[in-house]
Amino acid sequence: MTVRTILKMGDARLLRVAQPVTAFDSDALHLLVTDLLDTMAAANGAGLAAPQIGVDLQVVIFGSGAPNPRYPDAPVVPRTVLINPQITPLGEELENDWEGCLSVPGMRGMVPRWQRIRYTGFDQYGDPIDRTVDGFHARVVQHECDHVWGKLYPMRMTDFSQFGFTEVLFPGISAAEDD
């Protein structure tokens, strides 16, 4: 198990557009996915992107198939490895909800996201993924894919009066569960 260091907001590597993956089903890609899964699990993450551990590739993982302590009321999202992602909004409806990020530890903000999306890409073996999702699942996908496009959730916020420390906004979530 390799738990990698998660880069924090302010690190310029989080602001670059990541490179697409060109070689699937390789030892290097499988090791990267394992490191991402181990790191996400150790941090109680809902998802994690390769740029968050300093790897300049379009690889994101999200979901675990189990409830997440950082988002106790959210529906379960299936574990997914998504490479070279593309997102298509389905409809005009945006939904505001609270988000946190392992690269912005201890904070939450209200972020508008498309309510329903279609996402496509590939898994680590090069097999295509094509899903239509809504709600929390759609939010997690958009959040993680933003990382491969050089964006952090505060860059999507429209009202900074709804941005603050998790321990103040959500006292039921311990700092240990949120970092």
mmCIF file with all atom_site columns, C-alpha atoms in Angstrom, residues 1-6 34-43 48 53:
data_model
loop_
_atom_site.group_PDB
_atom_site.id
_atom_site.type_symbol
_atom_site.label_atom_id
_atom_site.label_alt_id
_atom_site.label_comp_id
_atom_site.label_asym_id
_atom_site.label_entity_id
_atom_site.label_seq_id
_atom_site.pdbx_PDB_ins_code
_atom_site.Cartn_x
_atom_site.Cartn_y
_atom_site.Cartn_z
_atom_site.occupancy
_atom_site.B_iso_or_equiv
_atom_site.pdbx_formal_charge
_atom_site.auth_seq_id
_atom_site.auth_comp_id
_atom_site.auth_asym_id
_atom_site.auth_atom_id
_atom_site.pdbx_PDB_model_num
ATOM 1  C CA . MET A 1 1  ? 0.000  0.000  0.000  1.00 0.00 ? 1  MET A CA 1
ATOM 2  C CA . THR A 1 2  ? 1.405  3.367  -1.059 1.00 0.00 ? 2  THR A CA 1
ATOM 3  C CA . VAL A 1 3  ? -0.278 6.424  0.371  1.00 0.00 ? 3  VAL A CA 1
ATOM 4  C CA . ARG A 1 4  ? 0.955  9.458  -1.516 1.00 0.00 ? 4  ARG A CA 1
ATOM 5  C CA . THR A 1 5  ? 1.143  13.083 -0.347 1.00 0.00 ? 5  THR A CA 1
ATOM 6  C CA . ILE A 1 6  ? -1.851 15.116 -1.523 1.00 0.00 ? 6  ILE A CA 1
ATOM 7  C CA . THR A 1 34 ? -3.417 1.514  -6.837 1.00 0.00 ? 34 THR A CA 1
ATOM 8  C CA . ASP A 1 35 ? -1.669 4.534  -5.305 1.00 0.00 ? 35 ASP A CA 1
ATOM 9  C CA . LEU A 1 36 ? -4.727 6.704  -5.978 1.00 0.00 ? 36 LEU A CA 1
ATOM 10 C CA . LEU A 1 37 ? -7.072 4.147  -4.401 1.00 0.00 ? 37 LEU A CA 1
ATOM 11 C CA . ASP A 1 38 ? -4.829 3.703  -1.344 1.00 0.00 ? 38 ASP A CA 1
ATOM 12 C CA . THR A 1 39 ? -4.407 7.466  -0.910 1.00 0.00 ? 39 THR A CA 1
ATOM 13 C CA . MET A 1 40 ? -8.134 8.160  -1.331 1.00 0.00 ? 40 MET A CA 1
ATOM 14 C CA . ALA A 1 41 ? -9.046 5.456  1.199  1.00 0.00 ? 41 ALA A CA 1
ATOM 15 C CA . ALA A 1 42 ? -6.495 6.706  3.747  1.00 0.00 ? 42 ALA A CA 1
ATOM 16 C CA . ALA A 1 43 ? -7.937 10.228 3.489  1.00 0.00 ? 43 ALA A CA 1
ATOM 17 C CA . LEU A 1 48 ? -9.020 11.708 -6.115 1.00 0.00 ? 48 LEU A CA 1
ATOM 18 C CA . ILE A 1 53 ? -0.643 13.571 -6.069 1.00 0.00 ? 53 ILE A CA 1
#
